[in-house]
PDB file of C-alpha atoms in Angstrom:
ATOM      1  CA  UNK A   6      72.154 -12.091  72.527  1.00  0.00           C
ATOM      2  CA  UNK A   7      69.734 -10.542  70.015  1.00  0.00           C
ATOM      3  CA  UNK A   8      68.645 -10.991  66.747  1.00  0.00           C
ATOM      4  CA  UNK A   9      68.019  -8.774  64.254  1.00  0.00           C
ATOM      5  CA  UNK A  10      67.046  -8.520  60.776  1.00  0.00           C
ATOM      6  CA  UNK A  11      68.759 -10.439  57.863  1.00  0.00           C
ATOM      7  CA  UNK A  12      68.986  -7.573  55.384  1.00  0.00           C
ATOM      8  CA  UNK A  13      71.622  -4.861  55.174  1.00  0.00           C
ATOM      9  CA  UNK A  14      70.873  -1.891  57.245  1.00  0.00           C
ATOM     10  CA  UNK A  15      71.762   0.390  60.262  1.00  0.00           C
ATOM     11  CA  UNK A  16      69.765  -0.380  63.554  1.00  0.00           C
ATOM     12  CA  UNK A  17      69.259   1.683  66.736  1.00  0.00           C
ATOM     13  CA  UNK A  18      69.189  -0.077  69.663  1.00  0.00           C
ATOM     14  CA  UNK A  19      67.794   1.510  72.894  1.00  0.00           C
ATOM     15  CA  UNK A  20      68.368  -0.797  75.808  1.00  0.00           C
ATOM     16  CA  UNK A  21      67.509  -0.785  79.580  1.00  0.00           C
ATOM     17  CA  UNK A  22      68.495  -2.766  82.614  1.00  0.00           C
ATOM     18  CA  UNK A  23      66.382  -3.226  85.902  1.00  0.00           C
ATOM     19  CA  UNK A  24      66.699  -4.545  88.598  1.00  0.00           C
ATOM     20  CA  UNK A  25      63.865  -6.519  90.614  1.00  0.00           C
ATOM     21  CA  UNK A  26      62.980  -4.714  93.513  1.00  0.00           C
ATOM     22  CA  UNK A  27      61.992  -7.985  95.829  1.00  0.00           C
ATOM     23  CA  UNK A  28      63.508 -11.157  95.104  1.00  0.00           C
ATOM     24  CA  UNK A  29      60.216 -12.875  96.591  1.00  0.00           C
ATOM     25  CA  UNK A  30      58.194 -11.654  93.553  1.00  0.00           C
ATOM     26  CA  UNK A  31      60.451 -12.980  91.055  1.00  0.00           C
ATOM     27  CA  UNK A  32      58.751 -16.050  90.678  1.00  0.00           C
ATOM     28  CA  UNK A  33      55.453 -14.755  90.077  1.00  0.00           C
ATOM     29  CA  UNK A  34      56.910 -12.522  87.512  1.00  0.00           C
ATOM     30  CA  UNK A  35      58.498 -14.936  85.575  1.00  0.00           C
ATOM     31  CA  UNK A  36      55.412 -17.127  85.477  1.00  0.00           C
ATOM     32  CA  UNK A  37      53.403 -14.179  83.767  1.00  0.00           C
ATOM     33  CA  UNK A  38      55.768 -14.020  81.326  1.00  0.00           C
ATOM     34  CA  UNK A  39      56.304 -17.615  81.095  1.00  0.00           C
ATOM     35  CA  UNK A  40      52.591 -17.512  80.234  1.00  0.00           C
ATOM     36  CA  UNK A  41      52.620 -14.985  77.329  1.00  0.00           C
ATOM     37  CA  UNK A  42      52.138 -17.081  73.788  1.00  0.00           C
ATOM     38  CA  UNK A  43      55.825 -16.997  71.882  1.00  0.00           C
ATOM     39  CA  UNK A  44      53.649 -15.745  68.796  1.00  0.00           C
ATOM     40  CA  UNK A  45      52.304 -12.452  70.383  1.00  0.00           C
ATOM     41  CA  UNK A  46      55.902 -11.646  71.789  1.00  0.00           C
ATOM     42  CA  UNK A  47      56.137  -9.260  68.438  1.00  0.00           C
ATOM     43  CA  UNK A  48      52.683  -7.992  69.254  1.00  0.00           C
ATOM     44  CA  UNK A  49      53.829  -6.537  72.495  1.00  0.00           C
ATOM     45  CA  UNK A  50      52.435  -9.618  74.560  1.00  0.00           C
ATOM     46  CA  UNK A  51      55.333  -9.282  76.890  1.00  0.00           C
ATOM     47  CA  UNK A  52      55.527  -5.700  77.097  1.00  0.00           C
ATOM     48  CA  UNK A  53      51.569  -6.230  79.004  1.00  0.00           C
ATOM     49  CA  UNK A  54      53.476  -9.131  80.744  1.00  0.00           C
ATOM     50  CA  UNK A  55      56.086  -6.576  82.311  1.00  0.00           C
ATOM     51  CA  UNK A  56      55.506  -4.610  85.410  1.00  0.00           C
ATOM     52  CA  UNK A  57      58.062  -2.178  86.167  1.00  0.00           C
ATOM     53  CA  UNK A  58      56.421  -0.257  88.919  1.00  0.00           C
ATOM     54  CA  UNK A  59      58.143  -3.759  90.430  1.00  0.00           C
ATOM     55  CA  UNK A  60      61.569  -3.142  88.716  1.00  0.00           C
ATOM     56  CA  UNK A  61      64.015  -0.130  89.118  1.00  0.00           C
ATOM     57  CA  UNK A  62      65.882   0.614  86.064  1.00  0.00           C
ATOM     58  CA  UNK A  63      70.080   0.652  86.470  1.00  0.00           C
ATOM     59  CA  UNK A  64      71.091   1.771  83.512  1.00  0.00           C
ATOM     60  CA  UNK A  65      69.594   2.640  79.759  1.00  0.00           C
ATOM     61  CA  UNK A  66      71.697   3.277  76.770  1.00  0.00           C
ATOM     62  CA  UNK A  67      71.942   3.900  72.773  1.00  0.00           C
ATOM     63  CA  UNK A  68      73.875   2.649  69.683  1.00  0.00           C
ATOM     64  CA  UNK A  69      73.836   2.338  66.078  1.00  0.00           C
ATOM     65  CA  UNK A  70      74.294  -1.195  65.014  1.00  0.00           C
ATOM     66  CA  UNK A  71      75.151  -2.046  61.076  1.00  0.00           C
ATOM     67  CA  UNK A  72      74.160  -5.281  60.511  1.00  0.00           C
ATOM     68  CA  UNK A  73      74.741  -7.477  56.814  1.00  0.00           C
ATOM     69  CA  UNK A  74      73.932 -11.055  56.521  1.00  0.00           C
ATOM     70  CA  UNK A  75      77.107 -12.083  57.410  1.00  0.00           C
ATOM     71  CA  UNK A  76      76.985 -10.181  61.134  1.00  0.00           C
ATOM     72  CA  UNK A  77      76.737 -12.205  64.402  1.00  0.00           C
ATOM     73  CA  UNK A  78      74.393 -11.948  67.217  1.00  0.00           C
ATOM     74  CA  UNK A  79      74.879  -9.168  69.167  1.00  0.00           C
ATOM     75  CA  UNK A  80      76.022  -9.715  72.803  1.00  0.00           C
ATOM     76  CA  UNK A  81      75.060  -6.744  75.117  1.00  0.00           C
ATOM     77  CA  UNK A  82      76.666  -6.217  78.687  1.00  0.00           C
ATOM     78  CA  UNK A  83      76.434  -3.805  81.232  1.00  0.00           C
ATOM     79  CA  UNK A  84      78.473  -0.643  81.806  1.00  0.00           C
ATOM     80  CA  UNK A  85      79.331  -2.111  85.397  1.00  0.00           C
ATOM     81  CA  UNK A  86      79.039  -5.521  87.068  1.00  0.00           C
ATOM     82  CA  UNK A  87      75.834  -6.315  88.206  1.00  0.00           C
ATOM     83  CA  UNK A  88      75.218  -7.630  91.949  1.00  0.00           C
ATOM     84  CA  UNK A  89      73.756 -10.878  93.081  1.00  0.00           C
ATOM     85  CA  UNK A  90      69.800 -10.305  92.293  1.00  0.00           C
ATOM     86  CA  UNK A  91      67.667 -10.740  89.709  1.00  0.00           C
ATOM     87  CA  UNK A  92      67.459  -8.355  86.294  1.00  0.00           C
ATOM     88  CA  UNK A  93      65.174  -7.489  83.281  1.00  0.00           C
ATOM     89  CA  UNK A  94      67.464  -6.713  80.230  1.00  0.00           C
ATOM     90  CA  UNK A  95      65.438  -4.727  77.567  1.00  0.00           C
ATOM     91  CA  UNK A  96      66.222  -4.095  74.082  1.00  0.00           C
ATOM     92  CA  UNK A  97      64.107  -2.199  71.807  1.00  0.00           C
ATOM     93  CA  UNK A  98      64.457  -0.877  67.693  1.00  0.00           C
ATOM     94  CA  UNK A  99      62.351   0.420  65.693  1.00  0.00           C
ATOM     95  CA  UNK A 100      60.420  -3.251  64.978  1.00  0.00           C
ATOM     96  CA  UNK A 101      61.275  -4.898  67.852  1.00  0.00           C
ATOM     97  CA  UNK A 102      61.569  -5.333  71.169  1.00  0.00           C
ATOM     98  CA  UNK A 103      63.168  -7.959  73.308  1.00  0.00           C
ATOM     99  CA  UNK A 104      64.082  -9.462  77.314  1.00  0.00           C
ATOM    100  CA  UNK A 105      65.992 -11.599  78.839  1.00  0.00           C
ATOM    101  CA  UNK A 106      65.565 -12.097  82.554  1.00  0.00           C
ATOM    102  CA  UNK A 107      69.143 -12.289  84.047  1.00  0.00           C
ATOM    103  CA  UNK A 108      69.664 -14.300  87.995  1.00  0.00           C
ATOM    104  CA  UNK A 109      73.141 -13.174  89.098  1.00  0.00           C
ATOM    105  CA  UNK A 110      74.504 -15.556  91.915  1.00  0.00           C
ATOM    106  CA  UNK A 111      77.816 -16.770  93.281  1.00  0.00           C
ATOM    107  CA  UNK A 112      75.543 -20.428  92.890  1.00  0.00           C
ATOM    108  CA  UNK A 113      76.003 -22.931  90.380  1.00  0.00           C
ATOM    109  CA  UNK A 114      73.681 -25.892  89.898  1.00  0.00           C
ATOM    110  CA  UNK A 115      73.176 -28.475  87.943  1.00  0.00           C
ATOM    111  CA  UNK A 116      69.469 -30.177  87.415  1.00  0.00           C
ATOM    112  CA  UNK A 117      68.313 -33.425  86.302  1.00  0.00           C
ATOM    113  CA  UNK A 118      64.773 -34.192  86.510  1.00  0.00           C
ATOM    114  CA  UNK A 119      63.628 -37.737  85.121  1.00  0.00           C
ATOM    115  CA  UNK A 120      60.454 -39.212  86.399  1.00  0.00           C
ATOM    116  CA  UNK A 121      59.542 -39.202  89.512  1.00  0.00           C
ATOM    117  CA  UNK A 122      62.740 -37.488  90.758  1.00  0.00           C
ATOM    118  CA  UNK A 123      64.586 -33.926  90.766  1.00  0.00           C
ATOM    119  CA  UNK A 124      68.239 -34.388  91.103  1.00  0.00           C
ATOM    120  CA  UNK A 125      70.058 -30.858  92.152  1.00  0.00           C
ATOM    121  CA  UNK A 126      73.652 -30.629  92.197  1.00  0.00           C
ATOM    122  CA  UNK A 127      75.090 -27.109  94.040  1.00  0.00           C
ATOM    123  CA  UNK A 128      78.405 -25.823  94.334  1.00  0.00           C
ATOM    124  CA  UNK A 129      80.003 -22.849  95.871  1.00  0.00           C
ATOM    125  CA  UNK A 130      81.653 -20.804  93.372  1.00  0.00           C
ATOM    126  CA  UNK A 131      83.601 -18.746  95.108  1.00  0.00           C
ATOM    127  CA  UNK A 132      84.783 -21.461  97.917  1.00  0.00           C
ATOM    128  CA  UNK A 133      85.162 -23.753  94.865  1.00  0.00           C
ATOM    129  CA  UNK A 134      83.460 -26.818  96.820  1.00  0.00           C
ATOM    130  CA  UNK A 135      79.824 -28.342  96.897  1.00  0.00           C
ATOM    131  CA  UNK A 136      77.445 -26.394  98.865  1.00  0.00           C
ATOM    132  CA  UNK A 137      76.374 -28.195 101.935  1.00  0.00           C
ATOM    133  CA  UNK A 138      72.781 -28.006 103.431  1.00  0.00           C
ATOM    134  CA  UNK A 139      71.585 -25.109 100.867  1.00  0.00           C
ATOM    135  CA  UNK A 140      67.520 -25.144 101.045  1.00  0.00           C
ATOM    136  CA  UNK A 141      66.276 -26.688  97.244  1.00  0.00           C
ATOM    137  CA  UNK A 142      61.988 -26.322  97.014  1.00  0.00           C
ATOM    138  CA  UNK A 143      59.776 -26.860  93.965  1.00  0.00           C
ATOM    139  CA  UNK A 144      56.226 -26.066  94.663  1.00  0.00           C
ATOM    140  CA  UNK A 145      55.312 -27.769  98.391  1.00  0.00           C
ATOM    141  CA  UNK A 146      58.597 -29.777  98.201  1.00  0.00           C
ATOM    142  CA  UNK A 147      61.825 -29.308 100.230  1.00  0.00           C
ATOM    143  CA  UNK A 148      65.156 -31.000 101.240  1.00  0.00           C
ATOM    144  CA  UNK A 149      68.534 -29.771 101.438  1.00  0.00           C
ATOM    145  CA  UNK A 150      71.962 -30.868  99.958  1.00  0.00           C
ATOM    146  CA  UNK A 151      74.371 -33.037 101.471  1.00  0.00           C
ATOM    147  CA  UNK A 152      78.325 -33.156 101.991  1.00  0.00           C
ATOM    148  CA  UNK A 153      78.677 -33.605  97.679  1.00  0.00           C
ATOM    149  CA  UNK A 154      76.220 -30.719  97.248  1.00  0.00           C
ATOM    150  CA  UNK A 155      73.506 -33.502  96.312  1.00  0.00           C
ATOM    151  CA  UNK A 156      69.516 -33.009  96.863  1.00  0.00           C
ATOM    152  CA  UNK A 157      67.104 -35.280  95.138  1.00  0.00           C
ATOM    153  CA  UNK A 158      63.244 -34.345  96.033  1.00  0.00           C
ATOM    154  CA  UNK A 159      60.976 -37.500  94.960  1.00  0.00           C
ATOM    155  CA  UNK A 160      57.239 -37.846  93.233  1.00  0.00           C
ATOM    156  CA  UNK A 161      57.888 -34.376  92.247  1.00  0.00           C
ATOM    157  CA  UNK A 162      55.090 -33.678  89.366  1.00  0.00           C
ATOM    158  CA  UNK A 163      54.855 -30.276  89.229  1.00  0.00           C
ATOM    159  CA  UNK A 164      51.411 -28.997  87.034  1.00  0.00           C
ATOM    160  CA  UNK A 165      52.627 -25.598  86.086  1.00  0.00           C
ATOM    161  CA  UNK A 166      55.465 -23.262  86.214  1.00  0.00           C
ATOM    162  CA  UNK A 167      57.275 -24.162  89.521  1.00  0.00           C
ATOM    163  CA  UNK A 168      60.361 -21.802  90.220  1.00  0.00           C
ATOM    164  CA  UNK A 169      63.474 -23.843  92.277  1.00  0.00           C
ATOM    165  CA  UNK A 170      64.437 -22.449  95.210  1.00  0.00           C
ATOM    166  CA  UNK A 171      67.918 -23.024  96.219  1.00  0.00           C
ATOM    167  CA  UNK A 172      68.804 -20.697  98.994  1.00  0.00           C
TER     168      UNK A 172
END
């Protein structure tokens, strides 16, 4: 979804899709965008955050968007269906500019984190069932899931942006 101005008035939209070249950088990239201030997102902060010489683009397109007060948030998709991976949608106008990193996966999970403990739930989506003895790590930690898809990792106090694993 993206936001646009309140007022009345035509928009052009200019949006690209790329894909991340190697799935092992992904966490680092998030975390340098993760660290870019919310404030300075309009001041091209994450544009400095971005590096596509790690990203391949997909696909890139154009529209004309009317928006009035009244108009929803828009909801972009691509032209075809992405595989599993991980993706940089970009959308740019003439006063904006916006991304949403995308994780396509055949995964579902479910997280709880309380404490002193990470609870991660995992089913298979296709095979409809809980995923047994898929590979969870935050930072240093590790376990995998048992017969209900359950892995709990304890004393788990992470001090920064920790991506989970679950492979």
């Amino acid at each position: 979804q993206i936001y646009l101005p309140q007022s009345e008035q035509t928009v052009s939209l200019t949006t690209h899709i790329y894909r991340v070249n190697d799935t092992d950088t992904f966490p680092d990239m998030l975390q340098r965008f993760a660290a870019v201030p919310y404030w300075s997102a309009w001041n091209q902060g994450y544009e400095q955050a971005v590096d596509k010489d790690r990203l391949t683009r997909l696909e890139s397109s154009q529209m004309e968007v009317h928006y009035t007060r009244e108009s929803q948030p828009l909801l972009l998709t691509p032209e075809h269906p992405l595989e599993p991976g991980q993706y940089l949608f970009e959308v740019m106008w003439e006063h904006g500019h916006q991304y949403a990193w995308v994780q396509v996966t055949d995964i579902s999970s479910f997280i709880y984190f309380d404490y002193d403990q990470l609870w991660v739930w995992v089913h298979d989506i296709p095979e409809q069932k809980p995923l047994l003895q898929a590979n969870i790590s935050l930072g240093d930690a590790q376990t995998v899931t048992n017969e209900q898809g359950l892995a709990v990792i304890t004393d788990s106090h992470p001090d920064k942006l920790d991506i989970l694993r679950i492979t």
